[in-house]
């Protein structure tokens, strides 16, 4: 039996209780949902109600905004830029875990905030690396970034990956990572964690829409086996991908991380379902639109059967849960 | 036939013993690293009507745990205000003894394992989920999770977590299994519309007391010290769980009992005031650690149940201990636990469930507390063989006696002798 308890990525951190708890909408604590008795279904090590009470019934201060100095910018034909910038040591430490992301902008206007996953967080030199695919007005604006210039960042945020529990559970195991496009960036902290936990990692990379493997430099630092192939064909999982999955399952892989669009994750879940391997544990990118990151604006919400609204900037979930019972409202 | 007991306090242990004796495979799931829960800081047995109840249990064939508390007693037959012939067990020895005994019966004990949800199909509980993801199936479930805490409740209805022996901040919170099945809990009340009640005693480190007090505790088991006039607080008696100790004497005096530690018979007491009293200048709390500030809050989740201790509205769930009524005390927990454990096996075997007659103290307490819990006034009282309303009733109904032969004869008359030691499957 698998039971999905509601999990909040921020519960028990220095940002908990948040505005949701202050306004009776905490994801976890019954006492902070307007109820009057404890019904603590997913204890995260602290009593959120007590933390709220001890903080004069107000939310903790949210994430702060920092001005950071850019140390390096690499522009790949105006379709992709990789930015490295210097940050406070504490922030760099906070952004090491898989799923970490920040909001960045170069404009004073906060509407230009872009949620961007951390590609690498170098704790020794306090340098953070991010990769941004240039698409619309907000990302276009980033093309003006120069070395030694300033960028404004807000963070740390952590819910960039679903199935974090499954990543943490992999120890001395064999793992497969399927990555496509800009998904290669948030894949890196996941691989770092998997290697630290002594897993044997195989990475299948689909570069498109880019010409080059944007993670090759970082990947070289790790002992991982890499294959480059198309994973996706005309909206469906490619035969290459199916073969890669099948072969690795034969070799004893029982965990897959999918770093790409939702349609890729969904296709992998369906394929595993088709070959009767629902026992494979999964993690994937959180591709919901993030705007405030604090559970307030509603940009990241999605509706599920039973009139449930999930706020995916905070709610952690297993990848299979994300697509199950989703309502198109 | 598998009985799953959630909560390893006195009532859970008693349920384990009786269901094992009746022939079940038994598993206890306990969230902390100790069995007995609040029994690790209690210690008072056989005072007033508890003597009768203890002997009834022995005659009913389930005196196993009573024999252990008798064996590890530090003092027997002592009197203190309002109480006679008490036995005080050594709280520092009792848990190890009970653990060893349960193991010798081949009872499966899962320590540091916390149930955080159940799989309920609308009628029956199929299994319990632990916080680490483990799933445990069973035929019958017994909820002995108590009614104390967790932190949020102690904060809303008390003075916050006072770091009691349950150690929720370390081992995680209790959840109400019956409430998870959609059965609304009953709450005990106190005075002015407030729910719950404070635990009624604290423990001081005996080593922190003066030599005179230590010697007197060692020899007599009881020490009574005057509270300075300006510090007497009668109001505090109303907030207390243990109404048998909510007597004037307990406000005007500091009453210490020797249970291995010095048991301080008050809900909480600011340390700087306590230290004004001669002999307590160096006094130090060991339970709850923040005894200056508050104590644990209890009676917030009593399950509605029938007199056979089956939870109303769930086909295969029993309850015992505080979960089964506004009871106070280890003896009461052992009595209800024993009946729940025995009946769990009867239910699984399709046998009629046992209801103990009101002509014996245990049966009457279970029935009476159930009746009382239906009224608002009744929810303000606590029910114990040791004092307050129920001990008065015991005396009026001639249920109270210390004559062991009489108790044995009575149990035999009802054909209940050794009923709890019969193997049913």
PDB file of N, CA and C in Angstrom, chain A residues 1-9 41-44 97-99 158-171 173 190 193-194 197 199 254-257 280-284 315-319 321, chain B residues 116 129-135:
ATOM      1  N   UNK A   1       0.841  -1.206   0.000  1.00  0.00           N
ATOM      2  CA  UNK A   1       0.000   0.000   0.000  1.00  0.00           C
ATOM      3  C   UNK A   1       0.874   1.254   0.000  1.00  0.00           C
ATOM      4  N   UNK A   2       0.595   2.165  -0.915  1.00  0.00           N
ATOM      5  CA  UNK A   2       1.313   3.432  -0.898  1.00  0.00           C
ATOM      6  C   UNK A   2       0.322   4.502  -0.480  1.00  0.00           C
ATOM      7  N   UNK A   3       0.720   5.306   0.475  1.00  0.00           N
ATOM      8  CA  UNK A   3      -0.169   6.367   0.896  1.00  0.00           C
ATOM      9  C   UNK A   3       0.529   7.687   0.637  1.00  0.00           C
ATOM     10  N   UNK A   4      -0.176   8.624   0.076  1.00  0.00           N
ATOM     11  CA  UNK A   4       0.427   9.911  -0.212  1.00  0.00           C
ATOM     12  C   UNK A   4      -0.012  10.903   0.860  1.00  0.00           C
ATOM     13  N   UNK A   5       0.884  11.187   1.789  1.00  0.00           N
ATOM     14  CA  UNK A   5       0.563  12.196   2.793  1.00  0.00           C
ATOM     15  C   UNK A   5       0.949  13.541   2.207  1.00  0.00           C
ATOM     16  N   UNK A   6       0.173  14.560   2.520  1.00  0.00           N
ATOM     17  CA  UNK A   6       0.510  15.887   1.998  1.00  0.00           C
ATOM     18  C   UNK A   6       1.822  16.331   2.628  1.00  0.00           C
ATOM     19  N   UNK A   7       2.721  16.768   1.764  1.00  0.00           N
ATOM     20  CA  UNK A   7       4.037  17.143   2.246  1.00  0.00           C
ATOM     21  C   UNK A   7       4.342  18.566   1.780  1.00  0.00           C
ATOM     22  N   UNK A   8       4.953  19.343   2.666  1.00  0.00           N
ATOM     23  CA  UNK A   8       5.286  20.714   2.304  1.00  0.00           C
ATOM     24  C   UNK A   8       6.801  20.867   2.338  1.00  0.00           C
ATOM     25  N   UNK A   9       7.352  21.392   1.264  1.00  0.00           N
ATOM     26  CA  UNK A   9       8.800  21.495   1.151  1.00  0.00           C
ATOM     27  C   UNK A   9       9.374  22.462   2.191  1.00  0.00           C
ATOM     28  N   UNK A  41      -0.662  14.604  10.421  1.00  0.00           N
ATOM     29  CA  UNK A  41      -0.489  13.432   9.565  1.00  0.00           C
ATOM     30  C   UNK A  41       0.889  13.351   8.937  1.00  0.00           C
ATOM     31  N   UNK A  42       1.614  14.429   8.934  1.00  0.00           N
ATOM     32  CA  UNK A  42       2.943  14.367   8.338  1.00  0.00           C
ATOM     33  C   UNK A  42       3.900  15.244   9.126  1.00  0.00           C
ATOM     34  N   UNK A  43       4.229  14.748  10.282  1.00  0.00           N
ATOM     35  CA  UNK A  43       5.118  15.439  11.215  1.00  0.00           C
ATOM     36  C   UNK A  43       6.467  15.686  10.573  1.00  0.00           C
ATOM     37  N   UNK A  44       6.920  16.934  10.575  1.00  0.00           N
ATOM     38  CA  UNK A  44       8.193  17.242   9.942  1.00  0.00           C
ATOM     39  C   UNK A  44       9.245  17.628  10.981  1.00  0.00           C
ATOM     40  N   UNK A  97      20.700  21.646  -2.466  1.00  0.00           N
ATOM     41  CA  UNK A  97      19.874  20.444  -2.595  1.00  0.00           C
ATOM     42  C   UNK A  97      19.138  20.378  -3.931  1.00  0.00           C
ATOM     43  N   UNK A  98      18.821  19.157  -4.360  1.00  0.00           N
ATOM     44  CA  UNK A  98      18.065  18.994  -5.597  1.00  0.00           C
ATOM     45  C   UNK A  98      16.733  19.723  -5.481  1.00  0.00           C
ATOM     46  N   UNK A  99      16.340  20.380  -6.563  1.00  0.00           N
ATOM     47  CA  UNK A  99      15.051  21.075  -6.550  1.00  0.00           C
ATOM     48  C   UNK A  99      15.156  22.533  -6.161  1.00  0.00           C
ATOM     49  N   UNK A 158      12.795  25.686  -2.926  1.00  0.00           N
ATOM     50  CA  UNK A 158      13.260  24.294  -2.987  1.00  0.00           C
ATOM     51  C   UNK A 158      12.405  23.304  -3.754  1.00  0.00           C
ATOM     52  N   UNK A 159      11.225  23.723  -4.182  1.00  0.00           N
ATOM     53  CA  UNK A 159      10.310  22.694  -4.698  1.00  0.00           C
ATOM     54  C   UNK A 159      10.420  22.472  -6.210  1.00  0.00           C
ATOM     55  N   UNK A 160      11.620  22.615  -6.754  1.00  0.00           N
ATOM     56  CA  UNK A 160      11.798  22.483  -8.193  1.00  0.00           C
ATOM     57  C   UNK A 160      11.787  21.060  -8.710  1.00  0.00           C
ATOM     58  N   UNK A 161      11.789  20.093  -7.791  1.00  0.00           N
ATOM     59  CA  UNK A 161      11.786  18.697  -8.210  1.00  0.00           C
ATOM     60  C   UNK A 161      10.724  17.961  -7.410  1.00  0.00           C
ATOM     61  N   UNK A 162       9.936  17.127  -8.098  1.00  0.00           N
ATOM     62  CA  UNK A 162       8.969  16.268  -7.411  1.00  0.00           C
ATOM     63  C   UNK A 162       9.613  14.911  -7.133  1.00  0.00           C
ATOM     64  N   UNK A 163       9.220  14.313  -6.021  1.00  0.00           N
ATOM     65  CA  UNK A 163       9.754  12.993  -5.674  1.00  0.00           C
ATOM     66  C   UNK A 163      11.100  13.085  -4.977  1.00  0.00           C
ATOM     67  N   UNK A 164      11.319  14.168  -4.230  1.00  0.00           N
ATOM     68  CA  UNK A 164      12.595  14.341  -3.532  1.00  0.00           C
ATOM     69  C   UNK A 164      12.848  13.175  -2.565  1.00  0.00           C
ATOM     70  N   UNK A 165      11.760  12.698  -1.968  1.00  0.00           N
ATOM     71  CA  UNK A 165      11.885  11.571  -1.044  1.00  0.00           C
ATOM     72  C   UNK A 165      12.516  10.370  -1.762  1.00  0.00           C
ATOM     73  N   UNK A 166      12.105  10.164  -3.024  1.00  0.00           N
ATOM     74  CA  UNK A 166      12.647   9.035  -3.782  1.00  0.00           C
ATOM     75  C   UNK A 166      14.132   9.225  -4.094  1.00  0.00           C
ATOM     76  N   UNK A 167      14.536  10.488  -4.305  1.00  0.00           N
ATOM     77  CA  UNK A 167      15.967  10.747  -4.540  1.00  0.00           C
ATOM     78  C   UNK A 167      16.748  10.400  -3.269  1.00  0.00           C
ATOM     79  N   UNK A 168      16.229  10.867  -2.134  1.00  0.00           N
ATOM     80  CA  UNK A 168      16.939  10.644  -0.871  1.00  0.00           C
ATOM     81  C   UNK A 168      16.992   9.159  -0.501  1.00  0.00           C
ATOM     82  N   UNK A 169      16.011   8.390  -0.976  1.00  0.00           N
ATOM     83  CA  UNK A 169      15.976   6.960  -0.655  1.00  0.00           C
ATOM     84  C   UNK A 169      17.011   6.147  -1.429  1.00  0.00           C
ATOM     85  N   UNK A 170      17.562   6.698  -2.518  1.00  0.00           N
ATOM     86  CA  UNK A 170      18.489   5.918  -3.345  1.00  0.00           C
ATOM     87  C   UNK A 170      19.873   5.877  -2.696  1.00  0.00           C
ATOM     88  N   UNK A 171      20.237   4.719  -2.199  1.00  0.00           N
ATOM     89  CA  UNK A 171      21.575   4.576  -1.614  1.00  0.00           C
ATOM     90  C   UNK A 171      22.193   3.293  -2.142  1.00  0.00           C
ATOM     91  N   UNK A 173      22.729   2.294  -5.083  1.00  0.00           N
ATOM     92  CA  UNK A 173      21.755   1.740  -6.014  1.00  0.00           C
ATOM     93  C   UNK A 173      22.165   2.080  -7.447  1.00  0.00           C
ATOM     94  N   UNK A 190      20.577  16.945  -8.862  1.00  0.00           N
ATOM     95  CA  UNK A 190      20.045  15.609  -8.598  1.00  0.00           C
ATOM     96  C   UNK A 190      21.163  14.577  -8.757  1.00  0.00           C
ATOM     97  N   UNK A 193      23.606  14.654  -5.906  1.00  0.00           N
ATOM     98  CA  UNK A 193      23.088  13.969  -4.718  1.00  0.00           C
ATOM     99  C   UNK A 193      23.161  12.452  -4.888  1.00  0.00           C
ATOM    100  N   UNK A 194      22.775  11.972  -6.079  1.00  0.00           N
ATOM    101  CA  UNK A 194      22.786  10.528  -6.323  1.00  0.00           C
ATOM    102  C   UNK A 194      24.199   9.967  -6.198  1.00  0.00           C
ATOM    103  N   UNK A 197      25.356   9.753  -2.668  1.00  0.00           N
ATOM    104  CA  UNK A 197      24.749   8.626  -1.960  1.00  0.00           C
ATOM    105  C   UNK A 197      25.192   7.288  -2.555  1.00  0.00           C
ATOM    106  N   UNK A 199      25.423   6.055  -5.636  1.00  0.00           N
ATOM    107  CA  UNK A 199      24.655   5.366  -6.662  1.00  0.00           C
ATOM    108  C   UNK A 199      25.440   5.328  -7.968  1.00  0.00           C
ATOM    109  N   UNK A 254      16.119   0.666 -10.504  1.00  0.00           N
ATOM    110  CA  UNK A 254      14.724   0.726 -10.050  1.00  0.00           C
ATOM    111  C   UNK A 254      14.298   2.138  -9.649  1.00  0.00           C
ATOM    112  N   UNK A 255      15.068   3.090 -10.190  1.00  0.00           N
ATOM    113  CA  UNK A 255      14.711   4.487  -9.946  1.00  0.00           C
ATOM    114  C   UNK A 255      15.087   5.301 -11.177  1.00  0.00           C
ATOM    115  N   UNK A 256      14.186   6.178 -11.626  1.00  0.00           N
ATOM    116  CA  UNK A 256      14.459   7.022 -12.792  1.00  0.00           C
ATOM    117  C   UNK A 256      14.157   8.475 -12.453  1.00  0.00           C
ATOM    118  N   UNK A 257      15.088   9.357 -12.822  1.00  0.00           N
ATOM    119  CA  UNK A 257      14.806  10.792 -12.714  1.00  0.00           C
ATOM    120  C   UNK A 257      14.564  11.324 -14.114  1.00  0.00           C
ATOM    121  N   UNK A 280       8.813   1.041 -10.227  1.00  0.00           N
ATOM    122  CA  UNK A 280       9.984   1.914 -10.402  1.00  0.00           C
ATOM    123  C   UNK A 280       9.719   3.248  -9.721  1.00  0.00           C
ATOM    124  N   UNK A 281      10.614   3.662  -8.830  1.00  0.00           N
ATOM    125  CA  UNK A 281      10.364   4.946  -8.187  1.00  0.00           C
ATOM    126  C   UNK A 281      10.914   6.069  -9.056  1.00  0.00           C
ATOM    127  N   UNK A 282      10.261   7.220  -8.971  1.00  0.00           N
ATOM    128  CA  UNK A 282      10.512   8.305  -9.918  1.00  0.00           C
ATOM    129  C   UNK A 282      10.746   9.636  -9.224  1.00  0.00           C
ATOM    130  N   UNK A 283      11.469  10.495  -9.930  1.00  0.00           N
ATOM    131  CA  UNK A 283      11.462  11.913  -9.575  1.00  0.00           C
ATOM    132  C   UNK A 283      11.489  12.671 -10.888  1.00  0.00           C
ATOM    133  N   UNK A 284      11.028  13.926 -10.857  1.00  0.00           N
ATOM    134  CA  UNK A 284      10.963  14.688 -12.105  1.00  0.00           C
ATOM    135  C   UNK A 284      11.005  16.183 -11.817  1.00  0.00           C
ATOM    136  N   UNK A 315       3.930  22.268  -2.238  1.00  0.00           N
ATOM    137  CA  UNK A 315       3.551  20.883  -2.004  1.00  0.00           C
ATOM    138  C   UNK A 315       4.476  19.919  -2.745  1.00  0.00           C
ATOM    139  N   UNK A 316       5.100  19.047  -1.986  1.00  0.00           N
ATOM    140  CA  UNK A 316       5.953  18.010  -2.554  1.00  0.00           C
ATOM    141  C   UNK A 316       5.043  16.851  -2.935  1.00  0.00           C
ATOM    142  N   UNK A 317       5.374  16.144  -3.983  1.00  0.00           N
ATOM    143  CA  UNK A 317       4.532  15.014  -4.362  1.00  0.00           C
ATOM    144  C   UNK A 317       5.331  14.011  -5.170  1.00  0.00           C
ATOM    145  N   UNK A 318       4.803  12.821  -5.258  1.00  0.00           N
ATOM    146  CA  UNK A 318       5.400  11.802  -6.102  1.00  0.00           C
ATOM    147  C   UNK A 318       4.992  12.116  -7.551  1.00  0.00           C
ATOM    148  N   UNK A 319       5.898  11.956  -8.530  1.00  0.00           N
ATOM    149  CA  UNK A 319       5.544  12.297  -9.920  1.00  0.00           C
ATOM    150  C   UNK A 319       4.247  11.658 -10.394  1.00  0.00           C
ATOM    151  N   UNK A 321       1.602  11.150  -8.774  1.00  0.00           N
ATOM    152  CA  UNK A 321       0.444  11.846  -8.189  1.00  0.00           C
ATOM    153  C   UNK A 321       0.111  13.117  -8.977  1.00  0.00           C
TER     154      UNK A 321
ATOM    155  N   UNK B 116       0.915   7.039  11.665  1.00  0.00           N
ATOM    156  CA  UNK B 116       0.460   8.379  11.289  1.00  0.00           C
ATOM    157  C   UNK B 116      -0.739   8.395  10.356  1.00  0.00           C
ATOM    158  N   UNK B 129      -0.553   2.802   8.830  1.00  0.00           N
ATOM    159  CA  UNK B 129       0.666   3.310   8.199  1.00  0.00           C
ATOM    160  C   UNK B 129       1.567   3.896   9.275  1.00  0.00           C
ATOM    161  N   UNK B 130       2.832   3.555   9.233  1.00  0.00           N
ATOM    162  CA  UNK B 130       3.776   4.168  10.152  1.00  0.00           C
ATOM    163  C   UNK B 130       4.428   5.360   9.464  1.00  0.00           C
ATOM    164  N   UNK B 131       5.039   6.209  10.273  1.00  0.00           N
ATOM    165  CA  UNK B 131       5.601   7.434   9.702  1.00  0.00           C
ATOM    166  C   UNK B 131       6.753   7.138   8.747  1.00  0.00           C
ATOM    167  N   UNK B 132       7.376   5.960   8.860  1.00  0.00           N
ATOM    168  CA  UNK B 132       8.462   5.635   7.932  1.00  0.00           C
ATOM    169  C   UNK B 132       7.945   4.935   6.674  1.00  0.00           C
ATOM    170  N   UNK B 133       6.618   4.865   6.519  1.00  0.00           N
ATOM    171  CA  UNK B 133       6.051   4.284   5.311  1.00  0.00           C
ATOM    172  C   UNK B 133       5.652   2.823   5.447  1.00  0.00           C
ATOM    173  N   UNK B 134       6.063   2.176   6.545  1.00  0.00           N
ATOM    174  CA  UNK B 134       5.687   0.774   6.752  1.00  0.00           C
ATOM    175  C   UNK B 134       4.168   0.656   6.868  1.00  0.00           C
ATOM    176  N   UNK B 135       3.645  -0.442   6.348  1.00  0.00           N
ATOM    177  CA  UNK B 135       2.198  -0.681   6.436  1.00  0.00           C
ATOM    178  C   UNK B 135       1.976  -1.950   7.236  1.00  0.00           C
TER     179      UNK B 135
END
